[in-house]
Short mmCIF file of C-alpha atoms in Angstrom, two decimals:
data_model
loop_
_atom_site.label_atom_id
_atom_site.label_comp_id
_atom_site.label_asym_id
_atom_site.label_seq_id
_atom_site.Cartn_x
_atom_site.Cartn_y
_atom_site.Cartn_z
CA MET A 1 -0.09 0.04 -0.04
CA GLU A 2 2.71 2.37 1.01
CA LYS A 3 4.63 1.54 -2.18
CA MET A 4 1.51 2.25 -4.35
CA LYS A 5 1.10 5.65 -2.63
CA HIS A 6 4.68 6.34 -3.19
CA LEU A 7 4.34 5.61 -7.00
CA GLU A 8 1.24 7.81 -7.20
CA GLY A 9 2.87 10.68 -5.48
CA LEU A 10 5.83 10.21 -8.04
CA GLU A 11 3.47 10.19 -10.94
CA HIS A 12 1.76 13.33 -9.57
CA ILE A 13 5.22 15.11 -9.53
CA TYR A 14 5.82 13.92 -13.02
CA ASP A 15 2.58 15.33 -14.35
CA ILE A 16 3.43 18.76 -12.67
CA LEU A 17 6.88 18.63 -14.32
CA PHE A 18 6.06 17.10 -17.77
CA GLY A 19 2.23 16.90 -18.05
CA SER A 20 1.90 20.17 -19.97
CA LEU A 21 4.85 19.83 -22.17
CA HIS A 22 4.54 19.71 -25.99
CA HIS A 23 7.59 17.18 -25.86
CA CYS A 24 7.11 13.41 -25.51
CA VAL A 25 8.41 12.09 -22.08
CA VAL A 26 8.84 8.55 -20.93
CA ILE A 27 10.50 7.22 -17.75
CA VAL A 28 11.55 3.55 -17.20
CA ASP A 29 12.82 1.66 -14.20
CA GLU A 30 16.30 -0.07 -14.15
CA GLN A 31 14.53 -3.13 -15.74
CA GLY A 32 13.28 -1.10 -18.71
CA VAL A 33 9.63 -1.10 -17.55
CA ILE A 34 7.72 2.01 -18.11
CA THR A 35 6.79 3.88 -14.94
CA TYR A 36 5.64 7.17 -16.44
CA MET A 37 4.56 8.59 -19.75
CA ASN A 38 3.08 12.09 -20.30
CA LYS A 39 -0.16 12.68 -22.26
CA CYS A 40 1.70 14.17 -25.39
CA TYR A 41 3.42 10.72 -25.85
CA TYR A 42 0.21 8.71 -25.15
CA ASP A 43 -1.58 10.76 -27.88
CA PHE A 44 1.22 10.38 -30.38
CA LEU A 45 1.41 6.57 -29.76
CA GLY A 46 -2.35 6.11 -29.70
CA THR A 47 -2.09 4.37 -26.37
CA SER A 48 -3.09 5.12 -22.72
CA ARG A 49 -1.70 4.84 -19.30
CA ALA A 50 -3.54 1.68 -18.60
CA ILE A 51 -1.93 0.00 -21.54
CA ALA A 52 1.55 1.31 -21.33
CA VAL A 53 2.63 1.75 -17.66
CA GLY A 54 4.02 -1.59 -16.17
CA ARG A 55 4.95 -3.04 -19.70
CA HIS A 56 8.56 -3.32 -20.81
CA VAL A 57 9.32 -0.31 -23.04
CA THR A 58 10.12 -2.27 -26.02
CA GLU A 59 6.56 -3.64 -26.11
CA VAL A 60 5.12 -0.04 -26.29
CA ILE A 61 7.72 2.10 -28.34
CA GLU A 62 9.23 0.81 -31.56
CA ASN A 63 13.17 0.99 -31.92
CA THR A 64 13.53 2.42 -28.45
CA ARG A 65 16.84 2.22 -26.59
CA MET A 66 15.53 3.36 -23.25
CA HIS A 67 16.19 -0.07 -21.59
CA LEU A 68 19.69 0.07 -22.94
CA VAL A 69 20.45 3.40 -21.34
CA ALA A 70 18.91 2.21 -18.15
CA ALA A 71 21.18 -0.97 -18.28
CA SER A 72 24.30 0.82 -19.40
CA GLY A 73 24.10 4.24 -17.48
CA GLU A 74 25.30 6.09 -20.79
CA SER A 75 23.38 9.07 -22.05
CA GLU A 76 22.39 9.40 -25.68
CA LYS A 77 21.98 13.08 -27.04
CA ALA A 78 19.92 13.97 -30.09
CA ASN A 79 19.65 10.41 -31.17
CA MET A 80 17.41 9.70 -34.18
CA GLN A 81 14.66 7.31 -33.76
CA TYR A 82 12.14 5.92 -36.31
CA ILE A 83 8.53 5.80 -34.88
CA ARG A 84 5.31 5.34 -36.60
CA GLY A 85 6.80 6.18 -39.97
CA ASN A 86 8.78 9.33 -38.80
CA TYR A 87 12.18 10.11 -37.74
CA MET A 88 12.13 11.65 -34.18
CA ILE A 89 15.13 13.20 -32.31
CA ALA A 90 15.34 11.86 -28.68
CA ASP A 91 17.56 12.53 -25.76
CA ARG A 92 17.85 9.76 -23.15
CA VAL A 93 19.54 10.07 -19.85
CA PRO A 94 20.11 7.54 -17.02
CA LEU A 95 18.52 8.37 -13.53
CA TYR A 96 20.62 7.89 -10.50
CA ASP A 97 19.74 7.45 -6.64
CA GLY A 98 23.24 8.39 -5.31
CA SER A 99 25.42 6.10 -7.32
CA ARG A 100 22.78 3.52 -8.10
CA ILE A 101 21.01 3.48 -11.58
CA ILE A 102 17.19 3.55 -11.04
CA GLY A 103 16.06 4.01 -14.47
CA ALA A 104 16.18 6.35 -17.54
CA LEU A 105 14.29 9.29 -18.81
CA GLY A 106 13.71 9.95 -22.52
CA LEU A 107 12.57 13.28 -24.20
CA VAL A 108 11.37 13.35 -27.84
CA MET A 109 12.30 16.92 -29.24
CA PHE A 110 9.50 18.43 -31.19
CA ARG A 111 7.03 21.42 -30.38
CA ASP A 112 3.86 20.56 -32.26
CA ARG A 113 2.72 18.42 -35.18
CA LYS A 114 3.28 21.02 -37.94
CA GLU A 115 6.76 22.04 -36.70
CA TRP A 116 7.45 18.35 -36.39
CA ALA A 117 6.19 17.50 -39.92
CA GLU A 118 8.34 20.26 -41.32
CA MET A 119 11.41 19.03 -39.30
CA ASN A 120 10.64 15.46 -40.28
CA GLN A 121 10.50 16.40 -43.87
CA HIS A 122 13.76 18.28 -43.52
CA ILE A 123 15.50 15.31 -41.68
CA LYS A 124 14.10 12.97 -44.52
CA THR A 125 15.70 15.29 -47.22
CA LEU A 126 18.94 15.37 -45.36
CA MET A 127 18.96 11.54 -44.93
CA LEU A 128 18.46 11.17 -48.65
CA GLU A 129 21.24 13.60 -49.35
CA LEU A 130 23.51 11.87 -46.75
CA GLU A 131 22.84 8.58 -48.31
CA SER A 132 23.80 9.77 -51.79
CA TYR A 133 26.99 11.41 -50.52
CA GLN A 134 27.82 8.21 -48.64
CA LYS A 135 27.36 6.24 -51.65
CA GLN A 136 29.69 8.53 -53.55
CA VAL A 137 32.30 8.54 -50.81
CA GLU A 138 32.27 4.88 -50.70
CA GLN A 139 32.89 4.69 -54.46
CA LEU A 140 35.74 7.14 -54.28
CA ASN A 141 37.52 5.62 -51.03
CA GLY A 142 36.79 1.95 -51.79
CA THR A 143 34.53 1.05 -48.82
CA SER A 144 31.36 -0.64 -48.73
CA TYR A 145 31.19 -2.08 -45.09
CA SER A 146 30.96 -0.49 -41.73
CA LEU A 147 31.14 -1.83 -38.20
CA HIS A 148 27.40 -2.01 -38.17
CA ASP A 149 27.70 -4.96 -40.81
CA ALA A 150 29.43 -7.24 -38.15
CA LEU A 151 26.28 -8.51 -36.73
CA SER A 152 26.81 -10.43 -33.51
CA VAL A 153 25.38 -11.00 -29.89
CA SER A 154 28.32 -13.11 -28.67
CA PRO A 155 30.54 -11.60 -25.87
CA GLU A 156 33.69 -12.38 -28.10
CA MET A 157 32.59 -10.37 -31.06
CA GLU A 158 31.19 -7.57 -28.97
CA GLU A 159 34.63 -7.21 -27.34
CA VAL A 160 36.30 -7.01 -30.73
CA LYS A 161 33.83 -4.14 -31.86
CA ARG A 162 34.48 -2.39 -28.69
CA ASN A 163 38.23 -2.42 -29.19
CA VAL A 164 37.74 -1.26 -32.78
CA ARG A 165 35.89 1.73 -31.63
CA LYS A 166 38.61 2.39 -29.03
CA VAL A 167 41.64 2.25 -31.47
CA ALA A 168 39.93 3.77 -34.66
CA PRO A 169 40.39 7.35 -33.98
CA SER A 170 44.17 7.21 -33.54
CA ASP A 171 46.75 6.43 -36.32
CA VAL A 172 48.13 3.38 -34.68
CA SER A 173 48.82 0.33 -36.80
CA VAL A 174 46.52 -2.62 -36.48
CA LEU A 175 47.06 -6.39 -36.98
CA LEU A 176 43.79 -8.12 -37.64
CA ARG A 177 44.18 -11.98 -36.94
CA GLY A 178 41.66 -14.62 -37.82
CA GLU A 179 40.74 -17.65 -40.03
CA THR A 180 39.68 -17.22 -43.60
CA GLY A 181 36.13 -15.96 -43.97
CA THR A 182 35.89 -14.37 -40.44
CA GLY A 183 35.49 -10.85 -41.67
CA LYS A 184 38.94 -9.38 -41.45
CA GLU A 185 38.32 -6.89 -44.37
CA LEU A 186 34.90 -5.83 -42.80
CA PHE A 187 36.78 -4.76 -39.55
CA ALA A 188 39.59 -3.10 -41.33
CA GLN A 189 36.88 -0.97 -43.19
CA GLY A 190 35.13 -0.43 -40.06
CA LEU A 191 38.48 0.97 -38.58
CA HIS A 192 38.79 3.27 -41.45
CA LYS A 193 35.21 4.55 -41.42
CA LEU A 194 35.54 5.42 -37.66
CA SER A 195 38.80 7.22 -38.12
CA GLU A 196 39.73 10.72 -38.95
CA ARG A 197 40.77 9.41 -42.25
CA SER A 198 37.25 8.26 -43.24
CA MET A 199 36.77 10.88 -46.17
CA LYS A 200 40.19 9.66 -47.72
CA PRO A 201 40.88 6.67 -49.62
CA PHE A 202 40.93 3.06 -48.30
CA VAL A 203 43.25 0.90 -50.49
CA LYS A 204 43.26 -2.99 -50.28
CA VAL A 205 46.29 -4.99 -51.25
CA ASN A 206 46.03 -8.79 -51.26
CA CYS A 207 49.58 -9.69 -50.84
CA ALA A 208 48.90 -13.29 -51.58
CA ALA A 209 47.22 -12.68 -54.89
CA ILE A 210 50.01 -10.47 -56.46
CA PRO A 211 53.02 -12.36 -57.85
CA GLY A 212 56.27 -11.46 -55.80
CA ASP A 213 58.02 -9.99 -58.79
CA LEU A 214 55.05 -7.52 -59.30
CA LEU A 215 54.10 -6.71 -55.71
CA GLU A 216 56.88 -4.00 -55.18
CA SER A 217 55.74 -1.99 -58.33
CA GLU A 218 52.12 -2.37 -57.13
CA LEU A 219 52.79 -1.09 -53.78
CA PHE A 220 55.29 1.62 -54.52
CA GLY A 221 54.69 2.53 -58.13
CA TYR A 222 57.09 3.39 -60.86
CA GLU A 223 58.45 6.22 -62.97
CA GLU A 224 58.12 6.27 -66.73
CA GLY A 225 60.94 4.22 -68.26
CA ALA A 226 61.70 2.50 -65.16
CA PHE A 227 61.67 -0.94 -67.09
CA THR A 228 60.83 -2.34 -70.32
CA GLY A 229 56.99 -2.09 -70.85
CA ALA A 230 56.59 0.55 -68.15
CA LYS A 231 53.46 2.62 -68.62
CA LYS A 232 53.94 6.19 -70.23
CA GLY A 233 53.89 8.70 -67.47
CA GLY A 234 54.55 6.13 -64.82
CA LYS A 235 52.13 4.56 -62.30
CA PRO A 236 51.31 5.49 -58.64
CA GLY A 237 51.56 2.74 -56.29
CA LYS A 238 48.94 1.67 -53.67
CA PHE A 239 50.70 3.52 -50.92
CA GLN A 240 50.64 6.70 -52.99
CA LEU A 241 46.87 6.13 -53.77
CA ALA A 242 46.25 5.69 -50.02
CA ASP A 243 47.97 8.97 -48.97
CA GLN A 244 46.04 10.61 -46.18
CA GLY A 245 43.95 7.43 -45.85
CA THR A 246 44.28 3.78 -44.89
CA ILE A 247 46.04 0.98 -46.61
CA PHE A 248 44.83 -2.57 -45.81
CA LEU A 249 47.61 -5.36 -46.38
CA ASP A 250 45.61 -8.42 -46.42
CA GLU A 251 47.39 -11.81 -46.00
CA ILE A 252 50.56 -9.91 -45.04
CA GLY A 253 52.22 -13.18 -43.94
CA ASP A 254 52.67 -14.11 -47.87
CA MET A 255 54.66 -10.77 -48.49
CA PRO A 256 58.24 -11.63 -49.88
CA LEU A 257 61.21 -10.49 -47.48
CA ASN A 258 62.68 -7.90 -49.88
CA THR A 259 59.30 -6.06 -50.01
CA GLN A 260 58.97 -6.35 -46.24
CA VAL A 261 62.15 -4.13 -45.94
CA LYS A 262 60.54 -1.28 -47.92
CA ILE A 263 57.16 -1.48 -45.94
CA LEU A 264 59.23 -1.14 -42.84
CA ARG A 265 60.99 2.08 -44.22
CA VAL A 266 57.42 3.52 -45.14
CA LEU A 267 56.38 2.93 -41.48
CA GLN A 268 59.46 4.27 -40.00
CA GLU A 269 60.27 7.35 -42.11
CA GLY A 270 56.82 7.97 -43.85
CA GLU A 271 58.51 7.84 -47.30
CA LEU A 272 58.83 5.42 -50.27
CA GLU A 273 60.77 5.38 -53.38
CA PRO A 274 58.93 4.35 -56.71
CA LEU A 275 60.94 2.27 -59.15
CA GLY A 276 63.06 4.36 -61.38
CA ALA A 277 62.55 7.50 -59.12
CA GLN A 278 65.36 9.95 -58.41
CA GLY A 279 64.53 10.21 -54.67
CA PRO A 280 62.10 9.36 -52.03
CA ARG A 281 58.42 10.57 -51.96
CA GLN A 282 56.71 11.53 -48.63
CA VAL A 283 53.31 9.57 -47.71
CA ASP A 284 51.01 9.68 -44.80
CA VAL A 285 49.24 6.31 -44.50
CA ARG A 286 47.58 4.34 -41.75
CA VAL A 287 48.47 0.67 -42.04
CA VAL A 288 45.92 -2.07 -41.25
CA ALA A 289 47.27 -5.59 -41.91
CA ALA A 290 45.55 -9.01 -41.74
CA THR A 291 46.62 -12.52 -41.62
CA ASN A 292 45.35 -16.19 -41.11
CA GLN A 293 49.08 -17.39 -40.54
CA PRO A 294 50.99 -17.58 -37.05
CA ILE A 295 53.39 -14.98 -37.81
CA GLU A 296 55.46 -15.82 -34.77
CA GLU A 297 56.30 -19.14 -36.49
CA LEU A 298 57.14 -17.41 -39.74
CA ILE A 299 59.74 -15.28 -37.86
CA GLU A 300 61.19 -18.38 -36.30
CA ASN A 301 61.58 -19.77 -39.86
CA GLN A 302 62.99 -16.43 -41.00
CA GLN A 303 60.07 -15.90 -43.41
CA PHE A 304 58.94 -12.74 -41.83
CA ARG A 305 60.93 -9.86 -40.41
CA GLU A 306 60.65 -9.42 -36.62
CA ASP A 307 61.13 -5.64 -36.82
CA LEU A 308 58.27 -5.35 -39.44
CA TYR A 309 56.11 -7.49 -37.06
CA TYR A 310 56.44 -5.03 -34.19
CA ARG A 311 55.60 -2.33 -36.42
CA ILE A 312 52.35 -3.53 -37.59
CA ASN A 313 51.43 -5.38 -34.37
CA VAL A 314 51.03 -2.31 -32.27
CA ILE A 315 47.45 -3.34 -31.65
CA SER A 316 46.50 -6.88 -32.39
CA LEU A 317 42.76 -7.92 -32.67
CA THR A 318 41.69 -11.44 -33.10
CA ILE A 319 38.33 -12.24 -34.82
CA PRO A 320 36.99 -15.57 -33.30
CA PRO A 321 35.81 -18.20 -35.76
CA LEU A 322 32.17 -18.87 -36.30
CA ARG A 323 32.23 -22.33 -34.41
CA ASP A 324 33.46 -20.54 -31.25
CA ARG A 325 30.38 -18.25 -31.23
CA PRO A 326 27.35 -20.22 -32.04
CA GLU A 327 25.04 -17.78 -30.69
CA ASP A 328 25.72 -15.67 -33.58
CA ILE A 329 24.54 -18.30 -36.13
CA PRO A 330 20.74 -17.70 -35.94
CA LEU A 331 21.10 -13.91 -36.23
CA LEU A 332 23.57 -13.96 -39.12
CA SER A 333 21.26 -16.72 -40.86
CA LYS A 334 18.28 -14.68 -40.67
CA PHE A 335 20.00 -11.60 -41.98
CA MET A 336 21.71 -13.40 -44.86
CA LEU A 337 18.43 -15.15 -45.79
CA GLN A 338 16.74 -11.80 -46.02
CA LYS A 339 19.42 -10.26 -47.91
CA VAL A 340 19.74 -13.17 -50.40
CA THR A 341 15.88 -13.56 -51.01
CA GLU A 342 15.61 -9.77 -51.58
CA ARG A 343 18.44 -9.92 -54.26
CA LEU A 344 16.96 -13.00 -56.08
CA GLY A 345 13.48 -12.05 -55.61
CA LYS A 346 12.39 -15.35 -54.11
CA ARG A 347 9.85 -15.69 -51.25
CA ILE A 348 11.57 -17.84 -48.59
CA THR A 349 10.74 -16.66 -45.03
CA ALA A 350 12.33 -19.04 -42.60
CA PHE A 351 14.69 -22.20 -41.79
CA ASP A 352 13.27 -25.46 -40.61
CA GLN A 353 14.42 -26.00 -37.02
CA GLN A 354 16.38 -28.97 -38.24
CA VAL A 355 18.36 -26.79 -40.40
CA LEU A 356 19.10 -24.38 -37.75
CA ASP A 357 20.20 -27.28 -35.55
CA ARG A 358 22.50 -28.65 -38.25
CA PHE A 359 23.89 -25.02 -38.67
CA LEU A 360 24.95 -25.20 -34.90
CA ASP A 361 26.47 -28.88 -35.43
CA TYR A 362 28.56 -27.93 -38.43
CA PRO A 363 32.10 -26.62 -37.62
CA TRP A 364 32.03 -23.81 -40.44
CA PRO A 365 35.80 -24.17 -41.76
CA GLY A 366 35.01 -21.29 -44.05
CA ASN A 367 33.32 -19.17 -41.33
CA VAL A 368 30.95 -16.38 -42.04
CA ARG A 369 31.79 -16.53 -45.87
CA GLU A 370 30.76 -20.28 -45.88
CA LEU A 371 27.63 -19.57 -44.00
CA GLU A 372 26.69 -16.89 -46.50
CA ASN A 373 27.40 -19.12 -49.54
CA THR A 374 25.65 -22.04 -48.14
CA ILE A 375 22.47 -19.92 -47.55
CA GLU A 376 22.65 -18.49 -51.12
CA ALA A 377 22.82 -22.14 -52.43
CA THR A 378 19.99 -23.25 -50.50
CA VAL A 379 17.75 -20.42 -51.52
CA HIS A 380 18.50 -21.49 -55.22
CA LEU A 381 17.62 -25.03 -54.43
CA THR A 382 14.59 -24.82 -52.07
CA GLU A 383 11.15 -25.05 -53.67
CA GLY A 384 9.08 -23.98 -50.67
CA GLU A 385 8.98 -21.06 -48.36
CA THR A 386 10.95 -22.75 -45.80
CA ILE A 387 14.43 -24.09 -46.18
CA GLN A 388 14.45 -27.82 -45.18
CA LEU A 389 17.34 -30.21 -44.18
CA SER A 390 17.23 -31.87 -47.68
CA ASP A 391 18.23 -28.37 -49.31
CA LEU A 392 21.66 -28.16 -47.54
CA PRO A 393 24.87 -29.16 -49.33
CA ALA A 394 26.02 -32.88 -48.99
CA ARG A 395 29.10 -31.83 -47.03
CA MET A 396 26.95 -30.49 -44.20
CA MET A 397 24.97 -33.83 -44.19
CA ASP A 398 28.04 -35.81 -43.82
CA VAL A 399 29.81 -33.78 -41.17
CA GLY A 400 26.42 -33.57 -39.16
CA GLN A 401 26.50 -37.39 -39.23
CA ALA A 402 29.92 -37.58 -37.95
CA ASN A 403 29.35 -35.04 -35.29
CA ARG A 404 26.24 -36.78 -33.97
CA LYS A 405 28.29 -40.29 -33.99
CA SER A 406 30.92 -38.68 -31.69
CA GLY A 407 28.31 -37.33 -29.52
CA ILE A 408 30.48 -34.20 -28.52
CA LYS A 409 29.48 -30.68 -29.09
CA PRO A 410 31.59 -27.52 -28.30
CA LEU A 411 30.98 -26.29 -24.72
CA LYS A 412 29.82 -23.02 -25.70
CA GLN A 413 27.27 -24.64 -28.06
CA VAL A 414 25.96 -26.81 -25.09
CA ILE A 415 25.68 -23.78 -22.91
CA ALA A 416 23.81 -21.81 -25.59
CA GLU A 417 21.44 -24.71 -26.24
CA ALA A 418 20.76 -25.24 -22.57
CA GLU A 419 20.15 -21.38 -22.15
CA LYS A 420 17.76 -21.27 -25.11
CA ASP A 421 15.76 -24.30 -23.87
CA ALA A 422 15.45 -22.86 -20.35
CA VAL A 423 14.03 -19.57 -21.69
CA LYS A 424 11.64 -21.38 -24.08
CA GLN A 425 10.59 -23.44 -21.00
CA ALA A 426 9.98 -20.55 -18.76
CA LEU A 427 7.82 -18.76 -21.34
CA LYS A 428 5.88 -21.88 -21.91
CA GLU A 429 5.20 -22.38 -18.14
CA ALA A 430 4.56 -18.70 -17.59
CA GLU A 431 2.14 -18.86 -20.62
CA GLY A 432 3.85 -16.04 -22.35
CA ASP A 433 3.79 -13.80 -19.35
CA LYS A 434 7.39 -12.31 -19.32
CA ARG A 435 7.35 -10.92 -15.84
CA THR A 436 6.41 -14.47 -14.50
CA ALA A 437 9.31 -15.92 -16.80
CA CYS A 438 11.79 -13.45 -15.19
CA GLU A 439 10.88 -14.76 -11.82
CA LEU A 440 11.29 -18.46 -12.87
CA LEU A 441 14.66 -17.69 -14.42
CA GLY A 442 15.86 -15.37 -11.75
CA ILE A 443 16.84 -12.59 -14.31
CA GLY A 444 15.71 -9.20 -14.92
CA LYS A 445 13.39 -8.13 -17.62
CA SER A 446 15.88 -6.52 -19.99
CA ASN A 447 18.11 -9.53 -19.74
CA LEU A 448 15.03 -11.71 -20.73
CA TYR A 449 14.27 -9.63 -23.73
CA ASN A 450 17.95 -9.73 -24.93
CA LYS A 451 17.77 -13.54 -24.73
CA ILE A 452 14.45 -13.67 -26.46
CA MET A 453 16.07 -11.53 -29.45
CA LYS A 454 19.44 -13.58 -29.27
CA TYR A 455 17.46 -16.91 -29.80
CA ASN A 456 14.73 -15.56 -32.07
CA LEU A 457 12.04 -16.92 -29.84
CA GLU A 458 9.27 -14.32 -30.94
#
């Protein structure tokens, strides 16, 4: 009874503060449950206090981030949010009682419907212009990915993305490690786009694809007449093309030793000498390198220079293979299926549960790239609206049988499957009531919502 009176007293105070505002206001508790919403917001959403208060904010406001702010304690200023067909600008701040977070307050910034319509139209125009400019910049600087394209829910991948955001603003050299197909180029482009060099070129060099005798001229360029057959007027090298921007040296472990010496000079002195040139040229590039080889072993075998290794390995980021993060597989599969079907114009809406189970069993030696190729192949082969086990490539059927015979699954996969089953069972016993499910599982409501999204249980 006292708690109810306390809440009613708070709501009365909130109404005095926010009730007459022409801005939309919402307040949530630390679990992301709505405790207050002013009349302006009720009217805009077409809801009421009886429906909204007491429910998780994600059930009432589309594309909301209020529960995330309440969980993280990090403010979000002038954040764009898409609601009911419009872009809105929202401020979100955590609420504290001393040092303890007790919730978050959100404020949508617009004065009246007419002003909002004008602002919304202006924003849409700007967004279209921005999209056009972004495409032009991507064509000019050679990038097509950003860090947002690295879809994940696994702690390992989230940690890699956090570290990318930390080091991106600096000019420090970064070495990306990971197996083939893990997305090293995506992270390299993400580093570039988050850096101060984002409007300058991003130049990729695949050190394994260029013959050793041509690699030096590709990297450093040449002057007219430098050798027989040299192009008239000469040719700038990749480092010159990347001046003021970023150069991505993919598969750097395959670079010949004599070329490594010149790369080291560029990193140490900021200068290079094209073939046939009379003197050095100054360049300013950030180097991001990538390898799927153990460079330390190459150094021991005198196949890679130790001094170059320390120059490119200032920051080392390891991208985990797909088999070590099975919780990302459902999310990636759903996204890739949507992307492929839209491109091919086929109506395929889902995977049979047996297919998803097989995806979790399979070791994915080709990682994310193999997953995407597999999904594209199944889209071509399937005849219905749901991808069936029989649509999968033969290699996956064989490996799946071998895995089942051994009876051994990776520990992370076992844990993920157990967690998913526990959440499903709790929701079933609670007859869909999420508050009761939280009590059964002993977790908070925001945590439950994250797991429902993670395992695609809705």
